[in-house]
mmCIF file of N, CA and C in Angstrom:
data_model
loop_
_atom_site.group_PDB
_atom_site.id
_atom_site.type_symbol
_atom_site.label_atom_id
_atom_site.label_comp_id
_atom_site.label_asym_id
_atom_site.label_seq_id
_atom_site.Cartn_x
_atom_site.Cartn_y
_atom_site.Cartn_z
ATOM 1 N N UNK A 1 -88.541 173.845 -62.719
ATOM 2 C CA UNK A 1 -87.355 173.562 -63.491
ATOM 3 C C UNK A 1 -87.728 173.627 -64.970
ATOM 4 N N UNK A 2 -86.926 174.078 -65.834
ATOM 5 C CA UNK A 2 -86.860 174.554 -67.020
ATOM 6 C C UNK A 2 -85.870 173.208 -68.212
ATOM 7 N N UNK A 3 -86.570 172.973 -68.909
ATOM 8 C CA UNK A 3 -85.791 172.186 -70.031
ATOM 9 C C UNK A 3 -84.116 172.315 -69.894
ATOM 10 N N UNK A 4 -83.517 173.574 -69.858
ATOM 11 C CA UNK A 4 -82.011 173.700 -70.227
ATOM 12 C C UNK A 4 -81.564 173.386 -68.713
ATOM 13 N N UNK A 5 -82.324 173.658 -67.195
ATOM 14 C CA UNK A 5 -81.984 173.023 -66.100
ATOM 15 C C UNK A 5 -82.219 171.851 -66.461
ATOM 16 N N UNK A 6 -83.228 170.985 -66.564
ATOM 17 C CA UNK A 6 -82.881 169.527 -67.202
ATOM 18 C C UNK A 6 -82.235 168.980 -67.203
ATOM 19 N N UNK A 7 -81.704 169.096 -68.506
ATOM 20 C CA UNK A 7 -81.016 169.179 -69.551
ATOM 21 C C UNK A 7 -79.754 169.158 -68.694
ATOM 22 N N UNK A 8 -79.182 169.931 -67.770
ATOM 23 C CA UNK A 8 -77.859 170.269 -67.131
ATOM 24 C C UNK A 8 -77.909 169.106 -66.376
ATOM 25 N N UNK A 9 -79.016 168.671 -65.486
ATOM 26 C CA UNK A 9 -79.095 168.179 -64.119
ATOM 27 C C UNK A 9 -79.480 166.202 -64.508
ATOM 28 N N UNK A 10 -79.676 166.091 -65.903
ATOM 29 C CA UNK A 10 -79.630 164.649 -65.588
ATOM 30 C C UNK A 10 -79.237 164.531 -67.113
ATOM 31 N N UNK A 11 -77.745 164.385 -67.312
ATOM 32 C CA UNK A 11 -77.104 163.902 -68.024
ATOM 33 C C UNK A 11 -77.871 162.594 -68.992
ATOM 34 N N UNK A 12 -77.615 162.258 -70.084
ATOM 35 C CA UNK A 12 -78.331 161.606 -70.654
ATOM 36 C C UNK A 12 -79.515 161.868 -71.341
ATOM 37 N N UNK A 13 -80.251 162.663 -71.319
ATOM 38 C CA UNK A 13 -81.615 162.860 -71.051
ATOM 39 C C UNK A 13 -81.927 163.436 -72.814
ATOM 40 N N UNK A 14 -82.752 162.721 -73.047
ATOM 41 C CA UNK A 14 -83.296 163.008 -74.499
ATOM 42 C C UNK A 14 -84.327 163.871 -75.088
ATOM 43 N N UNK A 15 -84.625 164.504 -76.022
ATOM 44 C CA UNK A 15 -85.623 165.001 -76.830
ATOM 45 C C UNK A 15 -86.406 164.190 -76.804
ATOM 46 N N UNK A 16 -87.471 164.013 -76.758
ATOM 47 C CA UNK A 16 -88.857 162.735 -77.506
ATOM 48 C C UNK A 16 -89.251 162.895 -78.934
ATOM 49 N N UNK A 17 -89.025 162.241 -79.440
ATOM 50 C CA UNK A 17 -89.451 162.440 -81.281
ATOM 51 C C UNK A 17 -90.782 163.129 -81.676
ATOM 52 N N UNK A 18 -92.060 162.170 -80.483
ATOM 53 C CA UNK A 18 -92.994 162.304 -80.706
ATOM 54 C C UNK A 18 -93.606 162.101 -79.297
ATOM 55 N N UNK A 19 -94.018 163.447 -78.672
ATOM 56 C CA UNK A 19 -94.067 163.783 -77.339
ATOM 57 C C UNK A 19 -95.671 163.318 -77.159
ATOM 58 N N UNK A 20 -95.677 162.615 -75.795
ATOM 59 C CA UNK A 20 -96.876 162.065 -75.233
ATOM 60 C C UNK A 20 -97.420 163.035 -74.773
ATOM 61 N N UNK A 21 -98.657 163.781 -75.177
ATOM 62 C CA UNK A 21 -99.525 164.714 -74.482
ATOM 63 C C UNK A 21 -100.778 163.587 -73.229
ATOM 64 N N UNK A 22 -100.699 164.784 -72.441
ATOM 65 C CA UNK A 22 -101.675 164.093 -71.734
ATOM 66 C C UNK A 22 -102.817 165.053 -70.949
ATOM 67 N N UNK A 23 -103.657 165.115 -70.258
ATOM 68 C CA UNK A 23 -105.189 165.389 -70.275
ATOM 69 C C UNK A 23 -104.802 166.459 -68.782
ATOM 70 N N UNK A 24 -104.589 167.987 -69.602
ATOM 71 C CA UNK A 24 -104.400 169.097 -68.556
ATOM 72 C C UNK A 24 -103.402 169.743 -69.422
ATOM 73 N N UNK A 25 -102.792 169.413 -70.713
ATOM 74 C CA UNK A 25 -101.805 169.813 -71.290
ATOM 75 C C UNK A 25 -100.621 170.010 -71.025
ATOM 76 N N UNK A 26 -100.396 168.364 -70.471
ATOM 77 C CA UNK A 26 -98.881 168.515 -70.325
ATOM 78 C C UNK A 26 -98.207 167.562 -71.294
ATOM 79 N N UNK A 27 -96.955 167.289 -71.641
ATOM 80 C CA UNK A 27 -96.549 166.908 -72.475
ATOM 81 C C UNK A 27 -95.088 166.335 -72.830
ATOM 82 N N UNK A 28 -95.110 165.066 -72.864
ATOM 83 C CA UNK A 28 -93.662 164.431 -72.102
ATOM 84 C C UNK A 28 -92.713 164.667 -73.283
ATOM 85 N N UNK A 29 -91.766 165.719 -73.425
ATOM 86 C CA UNK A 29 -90.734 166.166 -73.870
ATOM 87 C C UNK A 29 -89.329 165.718 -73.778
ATOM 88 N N UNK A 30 -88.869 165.009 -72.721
ATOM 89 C CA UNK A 30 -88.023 164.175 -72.921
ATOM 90 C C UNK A 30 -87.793 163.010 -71.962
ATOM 91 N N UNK A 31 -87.031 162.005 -72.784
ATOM 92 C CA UNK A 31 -87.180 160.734 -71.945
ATOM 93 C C UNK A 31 -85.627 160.263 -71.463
ATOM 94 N N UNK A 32 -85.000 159.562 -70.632
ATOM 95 C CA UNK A 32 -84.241 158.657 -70.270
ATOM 96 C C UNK A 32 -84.478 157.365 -70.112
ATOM 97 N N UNK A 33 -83.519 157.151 -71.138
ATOM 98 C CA UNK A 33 -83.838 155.599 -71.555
ATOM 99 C C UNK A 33 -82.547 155.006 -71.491
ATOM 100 N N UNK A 34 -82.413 153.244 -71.270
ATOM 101 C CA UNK A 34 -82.986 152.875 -70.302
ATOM 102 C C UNK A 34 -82.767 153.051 -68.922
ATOM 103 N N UNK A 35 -83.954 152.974 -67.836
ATOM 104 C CA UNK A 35 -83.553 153.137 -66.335
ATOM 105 C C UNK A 35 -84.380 152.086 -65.593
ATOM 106 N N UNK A 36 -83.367 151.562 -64.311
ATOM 107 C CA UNK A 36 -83.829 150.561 -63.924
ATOM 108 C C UNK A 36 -83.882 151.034 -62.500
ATOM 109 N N UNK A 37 -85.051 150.269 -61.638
ATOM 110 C CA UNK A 37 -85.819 151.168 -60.869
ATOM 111 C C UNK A 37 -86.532 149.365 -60.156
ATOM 112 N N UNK A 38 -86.085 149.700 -58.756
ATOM 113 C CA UNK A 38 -86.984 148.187 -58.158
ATOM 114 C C UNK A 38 -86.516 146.989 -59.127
ATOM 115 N N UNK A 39 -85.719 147.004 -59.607
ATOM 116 C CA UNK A 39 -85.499 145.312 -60.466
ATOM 117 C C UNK A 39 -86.075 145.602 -62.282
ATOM 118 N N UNK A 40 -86.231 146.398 -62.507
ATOM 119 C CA UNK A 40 -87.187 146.125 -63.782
ATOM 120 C C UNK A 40 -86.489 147.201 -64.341
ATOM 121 N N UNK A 41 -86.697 146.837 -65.546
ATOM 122 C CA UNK A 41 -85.910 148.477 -66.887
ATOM 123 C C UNK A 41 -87.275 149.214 -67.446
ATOM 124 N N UNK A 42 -87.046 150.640 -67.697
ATOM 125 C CA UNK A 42 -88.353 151.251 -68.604
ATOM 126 C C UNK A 42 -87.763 152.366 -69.036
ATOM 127 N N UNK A 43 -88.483 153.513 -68.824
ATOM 128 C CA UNK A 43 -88.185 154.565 -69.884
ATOM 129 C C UNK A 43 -88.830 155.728 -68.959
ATOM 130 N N UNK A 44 -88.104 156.519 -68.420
ATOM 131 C CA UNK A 44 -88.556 158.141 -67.539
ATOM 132 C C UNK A 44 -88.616 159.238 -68.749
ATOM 133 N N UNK A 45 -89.705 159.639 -67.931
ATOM 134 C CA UNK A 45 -90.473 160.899 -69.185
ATOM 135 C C UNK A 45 -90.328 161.912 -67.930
ATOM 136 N N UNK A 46 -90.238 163.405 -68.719
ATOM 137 C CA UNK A 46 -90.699 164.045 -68.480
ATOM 138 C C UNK A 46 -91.493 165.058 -69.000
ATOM 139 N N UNK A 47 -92.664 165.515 -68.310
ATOM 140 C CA UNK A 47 -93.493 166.044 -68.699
ATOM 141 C C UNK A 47 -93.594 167.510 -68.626
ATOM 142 N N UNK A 48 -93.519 168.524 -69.449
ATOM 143 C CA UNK A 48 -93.904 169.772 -68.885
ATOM 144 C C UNK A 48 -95.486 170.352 -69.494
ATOM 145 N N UNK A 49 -95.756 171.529 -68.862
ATOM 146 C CA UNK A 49 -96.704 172.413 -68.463
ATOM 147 C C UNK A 49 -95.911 174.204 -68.873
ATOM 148 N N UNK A 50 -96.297 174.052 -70.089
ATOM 149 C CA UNK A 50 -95.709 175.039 -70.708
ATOM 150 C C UNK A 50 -94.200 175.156 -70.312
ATOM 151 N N UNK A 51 -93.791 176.004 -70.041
ATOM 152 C CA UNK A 51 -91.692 175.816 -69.929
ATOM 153 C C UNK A 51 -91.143 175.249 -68.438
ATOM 154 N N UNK A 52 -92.811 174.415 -67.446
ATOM 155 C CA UNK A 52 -92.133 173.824 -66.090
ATOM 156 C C UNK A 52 -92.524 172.523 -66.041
ATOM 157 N N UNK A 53 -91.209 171.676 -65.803
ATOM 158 C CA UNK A 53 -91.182 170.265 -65.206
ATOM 159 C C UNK A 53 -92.525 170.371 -64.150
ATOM 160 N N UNK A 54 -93.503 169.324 -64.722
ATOM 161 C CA UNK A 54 -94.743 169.017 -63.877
ATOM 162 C C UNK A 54 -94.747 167.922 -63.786
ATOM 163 N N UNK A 55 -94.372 166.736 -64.471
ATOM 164 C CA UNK A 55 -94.260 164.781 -63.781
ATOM 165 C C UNK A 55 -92.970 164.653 -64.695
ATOM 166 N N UNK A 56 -93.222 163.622 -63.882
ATOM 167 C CA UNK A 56 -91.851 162.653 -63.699
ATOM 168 C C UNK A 56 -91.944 161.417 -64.082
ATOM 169 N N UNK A 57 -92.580 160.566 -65.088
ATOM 170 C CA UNK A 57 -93.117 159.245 -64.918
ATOM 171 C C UNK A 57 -92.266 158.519 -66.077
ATOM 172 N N UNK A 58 -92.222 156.780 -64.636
ATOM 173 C CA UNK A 58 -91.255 155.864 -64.862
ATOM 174 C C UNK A 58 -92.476 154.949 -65.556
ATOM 175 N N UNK A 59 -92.191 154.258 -66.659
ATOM 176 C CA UNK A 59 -92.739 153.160 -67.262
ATOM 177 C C UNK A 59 -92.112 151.700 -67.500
ATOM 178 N N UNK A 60 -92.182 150.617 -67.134
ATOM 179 C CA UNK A 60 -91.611 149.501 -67.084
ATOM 180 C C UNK A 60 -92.042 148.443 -67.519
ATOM 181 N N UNK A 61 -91.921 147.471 -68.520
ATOM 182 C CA UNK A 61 -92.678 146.596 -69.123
ATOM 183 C C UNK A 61 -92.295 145.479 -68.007
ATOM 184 N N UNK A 62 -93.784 144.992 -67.442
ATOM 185 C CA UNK A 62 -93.054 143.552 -66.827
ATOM 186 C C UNK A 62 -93.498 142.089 -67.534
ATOM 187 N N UNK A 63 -93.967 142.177 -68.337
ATOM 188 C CA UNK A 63 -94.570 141.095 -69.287
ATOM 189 C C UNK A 63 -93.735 140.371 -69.348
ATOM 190 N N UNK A 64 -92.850 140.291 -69.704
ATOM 191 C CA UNK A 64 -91.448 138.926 -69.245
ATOM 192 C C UNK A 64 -91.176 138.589 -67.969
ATOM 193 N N UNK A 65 -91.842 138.826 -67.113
ATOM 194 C CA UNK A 65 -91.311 139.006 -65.982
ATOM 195 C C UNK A 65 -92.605 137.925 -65.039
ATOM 196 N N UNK A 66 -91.514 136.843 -64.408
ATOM 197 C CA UNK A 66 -92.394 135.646 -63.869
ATOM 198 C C UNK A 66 -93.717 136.129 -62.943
ATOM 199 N N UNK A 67 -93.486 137.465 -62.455
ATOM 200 C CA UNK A 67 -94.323 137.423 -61.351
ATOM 201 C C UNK A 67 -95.122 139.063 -61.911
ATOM 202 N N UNK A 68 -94.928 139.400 -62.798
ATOM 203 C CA UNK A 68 -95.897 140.752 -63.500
ATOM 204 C C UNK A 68 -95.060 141.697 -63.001
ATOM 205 N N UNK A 69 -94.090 141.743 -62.398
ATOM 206 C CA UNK A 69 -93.652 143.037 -61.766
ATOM 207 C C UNK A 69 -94.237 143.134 -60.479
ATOM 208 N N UNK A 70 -94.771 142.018 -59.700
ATOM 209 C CA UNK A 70 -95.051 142.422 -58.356
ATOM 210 C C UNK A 70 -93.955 142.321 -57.577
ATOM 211 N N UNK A 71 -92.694 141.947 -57.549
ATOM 212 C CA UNK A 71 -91.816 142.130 -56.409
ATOM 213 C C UNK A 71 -91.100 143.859 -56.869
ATOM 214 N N UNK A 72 -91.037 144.203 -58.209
ATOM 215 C CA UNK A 72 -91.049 145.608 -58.246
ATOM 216 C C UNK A 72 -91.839 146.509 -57.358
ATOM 217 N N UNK A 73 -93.086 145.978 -57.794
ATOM 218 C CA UNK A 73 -94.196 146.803 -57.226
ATOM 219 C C UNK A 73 -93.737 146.880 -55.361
ATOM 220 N N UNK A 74 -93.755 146.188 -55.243
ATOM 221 C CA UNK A 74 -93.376 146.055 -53.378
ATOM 222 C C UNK A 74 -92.414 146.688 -53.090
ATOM 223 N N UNK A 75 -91.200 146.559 -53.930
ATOM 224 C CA UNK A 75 -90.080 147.578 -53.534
ATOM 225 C C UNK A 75 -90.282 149.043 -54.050
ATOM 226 N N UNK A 76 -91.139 148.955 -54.684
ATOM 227 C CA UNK A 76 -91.184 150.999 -55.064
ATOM 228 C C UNK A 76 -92.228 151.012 -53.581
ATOM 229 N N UNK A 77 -93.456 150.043 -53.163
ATOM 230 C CA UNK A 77 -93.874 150.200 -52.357
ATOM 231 C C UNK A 77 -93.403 150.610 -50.962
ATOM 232 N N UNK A 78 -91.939 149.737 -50.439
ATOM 233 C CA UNK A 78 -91.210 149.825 -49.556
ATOM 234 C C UNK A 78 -90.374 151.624 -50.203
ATOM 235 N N UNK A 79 -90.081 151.671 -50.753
ATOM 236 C CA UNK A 79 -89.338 152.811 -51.024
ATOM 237 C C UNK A 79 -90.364 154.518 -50.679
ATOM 238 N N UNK A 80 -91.587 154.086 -51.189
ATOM 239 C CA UNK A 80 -92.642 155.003 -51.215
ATOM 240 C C UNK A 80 -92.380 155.121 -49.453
ATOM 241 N N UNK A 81 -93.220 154.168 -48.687
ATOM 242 C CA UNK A 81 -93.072 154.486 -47.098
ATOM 243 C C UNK A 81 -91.473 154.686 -46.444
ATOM 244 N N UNK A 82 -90.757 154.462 -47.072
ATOM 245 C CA UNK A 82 -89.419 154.703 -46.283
ATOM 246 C C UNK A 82 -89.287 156.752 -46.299
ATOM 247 N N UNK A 83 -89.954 156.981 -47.523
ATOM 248 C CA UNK A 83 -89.839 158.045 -48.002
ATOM 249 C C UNK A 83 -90.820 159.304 -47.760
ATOM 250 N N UNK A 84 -91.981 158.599 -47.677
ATOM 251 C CA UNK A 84 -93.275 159.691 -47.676
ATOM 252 C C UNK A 84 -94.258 158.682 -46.619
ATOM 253 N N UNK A 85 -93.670 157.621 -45.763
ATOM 254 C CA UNK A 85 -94.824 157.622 -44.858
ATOM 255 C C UNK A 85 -95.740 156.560 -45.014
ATOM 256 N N UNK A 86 -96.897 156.001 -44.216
ATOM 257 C CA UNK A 86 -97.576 155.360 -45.027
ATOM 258 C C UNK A 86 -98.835 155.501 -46.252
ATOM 259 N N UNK A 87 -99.389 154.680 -47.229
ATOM 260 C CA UNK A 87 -99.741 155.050 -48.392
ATOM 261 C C UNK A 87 -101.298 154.943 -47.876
ATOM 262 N N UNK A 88 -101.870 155.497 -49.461
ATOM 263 C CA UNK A 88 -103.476 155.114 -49.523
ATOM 264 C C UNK A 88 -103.353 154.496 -50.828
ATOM 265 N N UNK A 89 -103.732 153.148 -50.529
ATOM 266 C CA UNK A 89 -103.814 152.155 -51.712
ATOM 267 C C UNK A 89 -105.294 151.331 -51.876
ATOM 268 N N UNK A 90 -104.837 150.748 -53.157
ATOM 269 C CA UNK A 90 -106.143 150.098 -53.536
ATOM 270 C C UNK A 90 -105.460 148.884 -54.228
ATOM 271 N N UNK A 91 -106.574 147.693 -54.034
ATOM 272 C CA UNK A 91 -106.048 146.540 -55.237
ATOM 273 C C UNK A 91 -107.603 146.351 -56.069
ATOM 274 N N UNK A 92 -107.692 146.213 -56.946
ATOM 275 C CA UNK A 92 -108.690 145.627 -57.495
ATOM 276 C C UNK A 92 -108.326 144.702 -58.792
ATOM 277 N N UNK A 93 -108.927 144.181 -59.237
ATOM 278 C CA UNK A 93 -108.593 143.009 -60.585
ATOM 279 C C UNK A 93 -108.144 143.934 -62.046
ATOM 280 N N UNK A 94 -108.074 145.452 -61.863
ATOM 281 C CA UNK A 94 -107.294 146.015 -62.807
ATOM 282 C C UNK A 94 -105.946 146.582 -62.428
ATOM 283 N N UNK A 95 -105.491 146.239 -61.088
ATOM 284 C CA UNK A 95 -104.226 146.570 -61.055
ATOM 285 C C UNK A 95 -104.446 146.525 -59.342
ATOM 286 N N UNK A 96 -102.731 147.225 -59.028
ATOM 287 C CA UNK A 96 -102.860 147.518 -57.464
ATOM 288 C C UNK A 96 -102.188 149.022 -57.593
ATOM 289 N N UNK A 97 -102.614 150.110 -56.749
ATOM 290 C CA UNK A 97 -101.661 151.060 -56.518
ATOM 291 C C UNK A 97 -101.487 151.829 -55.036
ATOM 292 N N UNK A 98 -101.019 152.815 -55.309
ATOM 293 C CA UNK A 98 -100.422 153.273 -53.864
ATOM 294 C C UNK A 98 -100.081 154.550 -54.282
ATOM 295 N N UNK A 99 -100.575 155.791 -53.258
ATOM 296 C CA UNK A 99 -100.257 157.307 -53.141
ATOM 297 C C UNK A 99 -99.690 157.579 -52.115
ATOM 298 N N UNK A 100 -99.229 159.047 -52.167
ATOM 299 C CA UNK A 100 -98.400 159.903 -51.483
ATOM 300 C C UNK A 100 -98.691 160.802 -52.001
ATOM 301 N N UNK A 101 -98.867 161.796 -50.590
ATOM 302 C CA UNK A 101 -98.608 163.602 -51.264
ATOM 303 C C UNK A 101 -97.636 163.674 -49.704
ATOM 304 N N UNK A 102 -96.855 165.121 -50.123
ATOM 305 C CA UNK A 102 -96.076 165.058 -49.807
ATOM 306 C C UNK A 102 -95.412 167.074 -50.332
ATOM 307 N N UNK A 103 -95.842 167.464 -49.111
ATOM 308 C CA UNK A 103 -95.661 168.777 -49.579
ATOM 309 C C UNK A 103 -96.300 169.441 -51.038
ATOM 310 N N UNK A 104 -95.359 169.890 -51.657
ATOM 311 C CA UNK A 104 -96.226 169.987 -53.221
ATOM 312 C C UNK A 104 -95.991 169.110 -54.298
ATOM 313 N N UNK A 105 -95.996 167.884 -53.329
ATOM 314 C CA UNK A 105 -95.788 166.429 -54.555
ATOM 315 C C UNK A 105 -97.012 165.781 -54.454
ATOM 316 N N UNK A 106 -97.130 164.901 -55.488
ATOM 317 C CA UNK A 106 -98.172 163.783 -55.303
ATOM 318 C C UNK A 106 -97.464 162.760 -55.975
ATOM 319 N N UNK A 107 -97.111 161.666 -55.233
ATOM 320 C CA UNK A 107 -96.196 160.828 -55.835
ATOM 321 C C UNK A 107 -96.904 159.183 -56.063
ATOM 322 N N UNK A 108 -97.356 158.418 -57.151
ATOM 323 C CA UNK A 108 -98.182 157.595 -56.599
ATOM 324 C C UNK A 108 -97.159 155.739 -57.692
ATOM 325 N N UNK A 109 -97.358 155.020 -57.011
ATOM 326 C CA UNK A 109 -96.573 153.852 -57.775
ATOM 327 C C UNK A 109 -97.973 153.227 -58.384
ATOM 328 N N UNK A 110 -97.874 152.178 -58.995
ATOM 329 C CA UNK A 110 -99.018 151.465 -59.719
ATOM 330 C C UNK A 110 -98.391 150.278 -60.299
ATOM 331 N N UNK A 111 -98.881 149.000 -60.268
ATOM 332 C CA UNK A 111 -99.162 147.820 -61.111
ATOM 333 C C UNK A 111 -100.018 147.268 -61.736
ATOM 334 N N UNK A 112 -100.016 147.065 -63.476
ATOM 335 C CA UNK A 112 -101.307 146.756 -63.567
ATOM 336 C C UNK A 112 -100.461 145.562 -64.490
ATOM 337 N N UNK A 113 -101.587 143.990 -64.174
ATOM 338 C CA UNK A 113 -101.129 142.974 -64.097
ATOM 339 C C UNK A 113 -101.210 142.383 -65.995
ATOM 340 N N UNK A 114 -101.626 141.596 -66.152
ATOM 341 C CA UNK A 114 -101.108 140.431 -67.251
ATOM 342 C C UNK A 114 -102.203 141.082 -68.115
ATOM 343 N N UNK A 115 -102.362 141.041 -69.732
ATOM 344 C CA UNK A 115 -101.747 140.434 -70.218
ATOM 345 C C UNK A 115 -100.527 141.849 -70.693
ATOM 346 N N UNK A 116 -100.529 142.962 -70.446
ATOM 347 C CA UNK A 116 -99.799 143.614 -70.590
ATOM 348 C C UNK A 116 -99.251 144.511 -69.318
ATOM 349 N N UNK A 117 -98.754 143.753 -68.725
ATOM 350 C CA UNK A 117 -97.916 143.808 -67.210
ATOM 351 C C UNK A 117 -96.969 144.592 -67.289
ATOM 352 N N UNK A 118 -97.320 146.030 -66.069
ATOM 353 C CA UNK A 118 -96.602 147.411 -66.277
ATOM 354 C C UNK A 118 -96.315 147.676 -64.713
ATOM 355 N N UNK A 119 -95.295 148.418 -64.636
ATOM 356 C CA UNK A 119 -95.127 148.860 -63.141
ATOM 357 C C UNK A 119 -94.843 150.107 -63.310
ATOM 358 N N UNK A 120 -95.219 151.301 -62.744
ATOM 359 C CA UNK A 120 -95.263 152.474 -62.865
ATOM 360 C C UNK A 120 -94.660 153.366 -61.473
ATOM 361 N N UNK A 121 -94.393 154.706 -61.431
ATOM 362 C CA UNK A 121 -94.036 155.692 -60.546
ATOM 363 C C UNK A 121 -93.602 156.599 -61.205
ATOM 364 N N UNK A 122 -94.688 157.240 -60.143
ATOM 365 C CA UNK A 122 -94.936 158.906 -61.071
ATOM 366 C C UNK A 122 -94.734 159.366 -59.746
ATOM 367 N N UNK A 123 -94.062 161.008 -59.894
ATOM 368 C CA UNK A 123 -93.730 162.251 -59.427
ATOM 369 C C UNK A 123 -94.416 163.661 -60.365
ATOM 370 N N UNK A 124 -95.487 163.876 -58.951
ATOM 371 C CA UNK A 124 -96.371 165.123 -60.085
ATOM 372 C C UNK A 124 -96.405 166.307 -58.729
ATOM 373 N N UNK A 125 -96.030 167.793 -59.491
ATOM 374 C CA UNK A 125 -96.831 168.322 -58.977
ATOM 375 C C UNK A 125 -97.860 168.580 -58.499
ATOM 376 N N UNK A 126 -98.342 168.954 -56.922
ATOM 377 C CA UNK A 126 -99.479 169.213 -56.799
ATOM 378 C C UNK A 126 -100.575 169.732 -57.302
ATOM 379 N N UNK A 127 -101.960 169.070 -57.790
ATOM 380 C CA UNK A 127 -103.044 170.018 -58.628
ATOM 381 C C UNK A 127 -103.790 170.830 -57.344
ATOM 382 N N UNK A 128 -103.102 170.881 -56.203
ATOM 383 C CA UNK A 128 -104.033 171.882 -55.417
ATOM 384 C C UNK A 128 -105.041 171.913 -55.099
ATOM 385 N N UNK A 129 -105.706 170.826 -55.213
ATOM 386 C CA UNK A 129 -107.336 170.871 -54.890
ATOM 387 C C UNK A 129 -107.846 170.392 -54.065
ATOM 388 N N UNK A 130 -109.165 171.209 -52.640
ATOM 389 C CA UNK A 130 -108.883 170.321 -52.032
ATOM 390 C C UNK A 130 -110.781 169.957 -51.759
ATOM 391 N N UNK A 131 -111.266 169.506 -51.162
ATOM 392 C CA UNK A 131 -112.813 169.089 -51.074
ATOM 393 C C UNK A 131 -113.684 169.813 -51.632
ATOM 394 N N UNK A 132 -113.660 170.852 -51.695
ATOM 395 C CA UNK A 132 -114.924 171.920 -52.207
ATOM 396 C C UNK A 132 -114.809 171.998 -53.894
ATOM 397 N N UNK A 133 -113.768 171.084 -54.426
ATOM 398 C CA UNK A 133 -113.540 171.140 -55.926
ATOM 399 C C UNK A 133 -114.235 169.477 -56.058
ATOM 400 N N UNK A 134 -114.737 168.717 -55.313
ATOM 401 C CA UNK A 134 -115.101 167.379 -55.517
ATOM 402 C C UNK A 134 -116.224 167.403 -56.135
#
């Protein structure tokens, strides 16, 4: 998908002033703001890879939020398996998360806790790679 499909297909949807590059050269070009997602409000980026939509990523501040965003986290969790099955997750003392691939998706949620408490879900194209690139 192409910026002006975008652009057509989710109403609202903004320019970024000052676009978040990130590590493979992609580069979040426009955002929808605000969107609320599992209980919590943030800000959807999207990212392209020269003129194609390559992620999709939701950002959510839960720092006000009594419990860090873990009952978010559980419902993108519940949403993830209703959707793609069950996950491969991890918790450790820098956060908790959870994957999915899923045809040519890789879709993965994330929480990372206090003192700057975030709940995340991303939608990425597949990078294609599979053991012999490890």
């Amino acid at each position: 998908m192409g910026a002006d499909t975008l652009q057509h297909a989710v109403p609202g949807v903004a320019r970024v002033p000052r676009p978040q590059r990130l590590a493979g050269g992609l580069v979040g070009l426009w955002r929808l703001a605000p969107v609320a997602i599992a209980g919590v409000s943030g800000a959807q980026t999207f990212f392209f890879g020269g003129r194609e939509l390559r992620r999709v990523e939701f950002v959510a501040d839960a720092s006000d939020l009594a419990d860090g965003g873990s009952a978010a986290f559980g419902e993108l969790l519940e949403f993830g398996r209703r959707t793609y099955g069950p996950e491969t997750a991890a918790n450790d003392p820098s956060g908790s998360y959870a994957a999915w691939t899923s045809g040519g998706l890789e879709v993965y949620a994330q929480r990372v806790p206090a003192p700057h408490a975030t709940v995340r879900w991303v939608v990425k194209l597949s990078e294609g790679k599979d053991a012999s690139e490890l």
